[in-house]
Amino acid sequence: MLSTYNTSQYRGRFAPSPSGALHFGSLVAALGSYLQAKSQHGIWQVRIDDIDPPREVSGSAQDILETLSAYGFQWDGNVVYQSKRHAAYELTLSTLIAQQLCYACSCTRKEIKQQGGFYLGNCRYKQFTLTNNALRLNVDKLAHPVTQFHDRLQGHICLNPQEAHEDFIIKRKDGLYAYNLAVVIDDINQGITEVVRGADLLPTTGKQISLYQLLNKPLPNYLHLPVAVTSSGYKLSKQNHALAIDKKNPVPTLLQALNFLGHPVPSSVNQSDCHHILTWATENWDLEKIPKKSEIQI
Ligand code: GLU
């Protein structure tokens, strides 16, 4: 059995990437993580996951923070920026390298596609130089590969076995840190006890658990919220040009997000401001009411 965090203080976070404005899907993740933390008198932090400059939209980090404020969210402590955390990522990478838990890989995407789409560990014993190559975590070093885990909402999750055994990238060939590396190092550093986010990130969770295990750190709990999809089946995302949520008139969208999470707001409260609505939602937050689905059409 995997060990999980057991601390008296709940610590959660919302970690948007600044690749565009907040849309309805990201509001749901912000709201769910906030209510899960605040209903337990916990800490709720905001982290800007700005590790991928080519995908960044200038000004969107500031815009996301302003939108969160307009919706009545108050975060604890300072906002963490991944762009300022490179030294911590390098430190962990040097530990993983020294312990031979990762290796350099020169395979191209095309080569991996030709082998069936999953990386088969071709470069594991080739001792390529660490520069100008991607770095992959050697999941073969795990005593037990991570093939399943428990999610507090979605239940028992079984991972695709090929994916579970795949040595995944922790630093890209272009020198950028991989999301799976940065998210784990930062969640450990911030003392996050529970990760609440959209179910579109369920498939990455096994990789992140592998990294926790190789770093010998206790796991957070996981809770993946349903994601909003359009009638044509597309997930709302910045890549799909989902509409930015309204900053000037936040109440209707906040009520819609609460409804989406199974918490319709009574008429005695729904005429008030975001602050009062969030207070009501914090007091009435109940995991049992959230639809146990990974997708909901809106
Ligand atoms: N930054 C990631 C995103 O916006 C989410 C990170 C996480 O919650 O683990 O998709």
XYZ file of C-alpha atoms and ligand atoms in Angstrom:
308
model
C 0.000 0.000 0.000
C 1.333 3.444 -0.871
C 1.870 5.787 2.041
C -0.133 8.996 1.950
C 0.178 12.264 3.809
C -1.064 12.343 7.354
C -0.840 15.853 8.667
C -3.298 17.809 10.694
C -3.269 20.830 8.380
C -4.862 20.460 4.992
C -2.883 22.159 2.217
C -4.299 22.452 -1.254
C -3.517 24.470 -4.354
C -4.732 25.699 -7.705
C -1.999 25.630 -10.329
C -3.016 27.224 -13.632
C -0.670 27.472 -16.604
C -0.523 31.022 -17.996
C -1.381 29.931 -21.528
C -4.534 32.055 -21.705
C -7.338 33.541 -19.643
C -9.323 31.523 -17.073
C -12.193 29.655 -18.736
C -15.116 27.796 -17.191
C -13.118 24.534 -16.878
C -10.310 26.194 -14.946
C -12.835 28.037 -12.741
C -14.280 24.628 -11.762
C -10.780 23.421 -10.758
C -10.120 26.624 -8.795
C -13.497 26.392 -7.061
C -13.284 22.675 -6.215
C -9.758 22.957 -4.829
C -10.666 26.100 -2.862
C -13.822 24.637 -1.291
C -12.129 21.346 -0.477
C -9.393 23.291 1.387
C -11.538 25.947 3.041
C -14.258 23.512 4.196
C -11.477 21.827 6.204
C -10.057 25.133 7.472
C -7.035 24.426 5.326
C -4.515 26.435 3.358
C -5.233 27.169 -0.310
C -2.333 28.355 -2.431
C -2.080 29.558 -5.991
C 0.854 28.540 -8.142
C 1.443 29.805 -11.654
C 2.831 26.901 -13.694
C 4.942 29.013 -16.046
C 7.554 26.462 -17.102
C 6.768 26.487 -20.790
C 7.515 29.961 -22.236
C 6.642 29.010 -25.848
C 3.062 28.197 -24.710
C 2.731 31.231 -22.469
C 0.412 34.104 -23.371
C 1.888 37.373 -22.256
C -0.117 39.013 -19.450
C -2.217 35.933 -18.743
C -0.653 35.147 -15.334
C -1.686 38.574 -14.060
C -5.075 38.259 -15.740
C -5.686 34.858 -14.064
C -4.889 36.320 -10.636
C -7.185 39.303 -11.242
C -9.969 36.974 -12.370
C -9.582 34.804 -9.249
C -9.861 37.947 -7.114
C -12.926 39.130 -9.046
C -14.562 35.761 -8.250
C -13.914 36.271 -4.541
C -11.011 33.826 -4.107
C -8.352 34.764 -1.592
C -5.220 32.645 -1.594
C -2.924 32.018 1.332
C 0.662 33.268 1.221
C 2.463 34.465 -1.858
C 1.760 33.171 -5.339
C 4.433 30.632 -6.342
C 5.874 30.958 -9.870
C 7.480 27.869 -11.366
C 9.737 30.116 -13.470
C 11.468 31.070 -10.199
C 11.935 27.449 -9.092
C 14.574 26.255 -11.586
C 17.256 25.839 -8.905
C 15.009 23.405 -7.003
C 14.319 21.427 -10.186
C 18.055 21.239 -10.950
C 18.798 20.060 -7.413
C 16.302 17.199 -7.702
C 17.580 16.335 -11.167
C 21.142 16.112 -9.877
C 19.989 13.740 -7.118
C 18.133 11.569 -9.624
C 21.185 11.559 -11.921
C 23.579 10.720 -9.060
C 21.318 7.816 -8.039
C 21.039 6.674 -11.665
C 17.273 6.974 -11.511
C 17.118 8.796 -14.837
C 18.994 8.720 -18.118
C 19.508 10.661 -21.327
C 17.444 9.713 -24.353
C 17.928 10.742 -27.977
C 14.758 9.186 -29.443
C 12.566 11.417 -31.527
C 8.763 11.548 -31.323
C 8.641 9.996 -34.775
C 10.753 7.013 -33.667
C 8.528 6.457 -30.629
C 5.427 6.638 -32.803
C 6.905 4.008 -35.107
C 7.361 1.721 -32.065
C 3.660 1.923 -31.250
C 3.434 5.254 -29.439
C 4.926 4.154 -26.114
C 8.572 4.615 -25.263
C 10.157 1.183 -24.777
C 13.278 2.166 -22.853
C 15.626 2.044 -25.889
C 18.185 4.434 -24.408
C 18.121 3.064 -20.837
C 21.638 1.606 -20.958
C 23.201 3.748 -23.667
C 24.861 6.306 -21.373
C 24.212 9.239 -23.709
C 25.466 12.647 -22.632
C 23.001 14.614 -20.524
C 23.185 17.743 -22.673
C 21.162 18.058 -25.877
C 19.122 15.011 -24.991
C 15.865 14.511 -23.112
C 16.067 13.080 -19.579
C 13.764 10.198 -18.720
C 12.916 8.739 -15.321
C 13.870 5.074 -15.092
C 10.651 3.585 -13.713
C 12.297 0.152 -13.872
C 14.047 1.195 -10.645
C 10.750 1.145 -8.781
C 10.197 -1.901 -6.586
C 6.600 -1.985 -7.899
C 5.543 -0.060 -10.991
C 2.571 2.217 -10.378
C -0.317 0.509 -12.157
C -3.216 1.786 -10.046
C -4.133 4.381 -7.484
C -7.089 5.644 -5.505
C -8.869 8.854 -6.374
C -11.194 10.350 -3.761
C -13.883 11.079 -6.338
C -13.196 8.837 -9.323
C -12.461 5.770 -7.167
C -10.046 3.004 -8.129
C -8.031 3.997 -11.214
C -6.223 1.334 -13.255
C -3.573 2.694 -15.573
C -2.825 1.506 -19.053
C -0.001 -1.044 -18.366
C 2.180 0.235 -21.227
C 1.879 3.755 -19.911
C 2.586 2.615 -16.344
C 5.876 1.058 -17.465
C 6.925 3.953 -19.657
C 10.074 5.890 -18.702
C 8.674 9.394 -19.005
C 10.441 12.667 -19.731
C 11.435 14.836 -16.782
C 13.537 17.353 -18.722
C 12.959 18.068 -22.361
C 15.598 18.058 -25.064
C 15.065 21.819 -25.485
C 16.105 22.276 -21.844
C 12.606 22.952 -20.466
C 11.499 21.125 -17.320
C 8.663 18.661 -17.811
C 5.319 19.331 -16.132
C 5.444 15.984 -14.259
C 8.788 16.895 -12.670
C 7.928 20.481 -11.719
C 4.478 19.670 -10.335
C 5.816 16.975 -7.995
C 8.788 19.004 -6.738
C 6.563 22.013 -6.075
C 3.744 20.074 -4.451
C 6.332 18.490 -2.121
C 7.926 21.862 -1.406
C 4.551 23.498 -0.703
C 3.560 20.600 1.589
C 0.423 19.891 -0.478
C -1.627 17.186 1.249
C -4.289 16.822 -1.442
C -4.204 17.546 -5.168
C -7.616 18.634 -6.489
C -7.707 19.273 -10.241
C -9.520 18.352 -13.442
C -9.919 14.712 -14.499
C -8.049 15.494 -17.730
C -4.918 15.150 -15.555
C -5.808 11.640 -14.294
C -3.451 9.969 -16.820
C -0.471 11.989 -15.565
C -1.068 10.986 -11.943
C 0.579 7.552 -12.204
C 3.768 9.197 -13.492
C 3.711 11.691 -10.663
C 3.232 8.909 -8.092
C 6.260 7.083 -9.594
C 8.342 10.187 -9.049
C 7.163 10.583 -5.430
C 8.178 6.989 -4.829
C 11.625 7.338 -6.379
C 12.150 10.510 -4.339
C 10.955 8.618 -1.275
C 8.327 11.221 -0.362
C 4.827 10.685 1.056
C 2.019 10.943 -1.481
C -0.722 13.549 -1.393
C -4.325 12.421 -1.778
C -5.789 12.853 -5.245
C -9.223 14.138 -6.178
C -9.994 14.650 -9.852
C -13.044 16.758 -10.638
C -15.228 16.246 -13.696
C -14.168 18.362 -16.668
C -16.574 20.371 -18.782
C -16.959 19.257 -22.386
C -18.852 20.941 -25.189
C -21.787 19.278 -26.960
C -19.338 18.186 -29.667
C -17.269 16.386 -27.010
C -14.366 18.840 -26.753
C -12.859 19.557 -23.366
C -12.924 23.251 -22.533
C -9.289 24.260 -22.728
C -7.131 27.144 -23.747
C -5.948 25.094 -26.741
C -9.568 24.785 -27.862
C -9.969 28.544 -27.436
C -12.478 28.226 -24.588
C -14.047 31.589 -23.806
C -12.575 33.651 -20.990
C -14.976 33.904 -18.052
C -16.563 37.283 -17.352
C -14.554 39.316 -14.843
C -17.051 42.169 -14.600
C -20.134 40.095 -13.825
C -18.807 37.014 -12.006
C -21.879 35.856 -10.031
C -23.764 33.994 -12.817
C -20.643 32.030 -13.829
C -19.772 31.250 -10.207
C -23.310 29.915 -9.655
C -23.010 27.866 -12.848
C -19.697 26.376 -11.635
C -21.243 25.458 -8.266
C -24.157 23.861 -10.057
C -21.705 21.921 -12.235
C -20.090 20.565 -9.052
C -23.477 19.453 -7.675
C -23.949 22.395 -5.307
C -26.881 24.468 -6.574
C -27.078 27.677 -4.563
C -30.427 28.426 -2.839
C -32.327 31.540 -3.917
C -31.745 33.151 -0.509
C -28.000 33.293 -1.349
C -27.765 33.448 -5.132
C -28.647 37.154 -5.281
C -25.628 38.132 -3.177
C -21.965 38.714 -4.062
C -19.181 36.186 -4.724
C -17.874 36.445 -1.186
C -21.208 35.417 0.363
C -21.764 32.702 -2.218
C -18.311 31.233 -1.499
C -19.009 31.366 2.231
C -22.275 29.468 1.705
C -20.496 26.955 -0.548
C -17.685 26.426 1.990
C -20.231 25.676 4.711
C -22.257 23.361 2.482
C -19.446 21.641 0.587
C -19.999 17.893 0.413
C -17.887 15.542 -1.731
C -20.842 13.150 -1.978
C -22.726 15.742 -4.019
C -20.102 16.084 -6.776
C -21.000 13.988 -9.830
C -18.647 10.975 -9.960
C -17.857 11.465 -13.619
C -14.744 12.438 -15.464
C -16.655 14.534 -18.010
C -19.875 16.543 -17.976
C -21.366 18.145 -21.026
C -22.308 21.795 -20.634
N -0.745 23.608 -14.668
C -1.571 22.509 -15.010
C -2.665 22.953 -15.976
O -3.014 24.129 -16.000
C -2.264 21.883 -13.827
C -1.334 21.372 -12.818
C -1.950 20.487 -11.756
O -3.020 20.851 -11.236
O -1.360 19.473 -11.456
O -3.186 22.114 -16.696
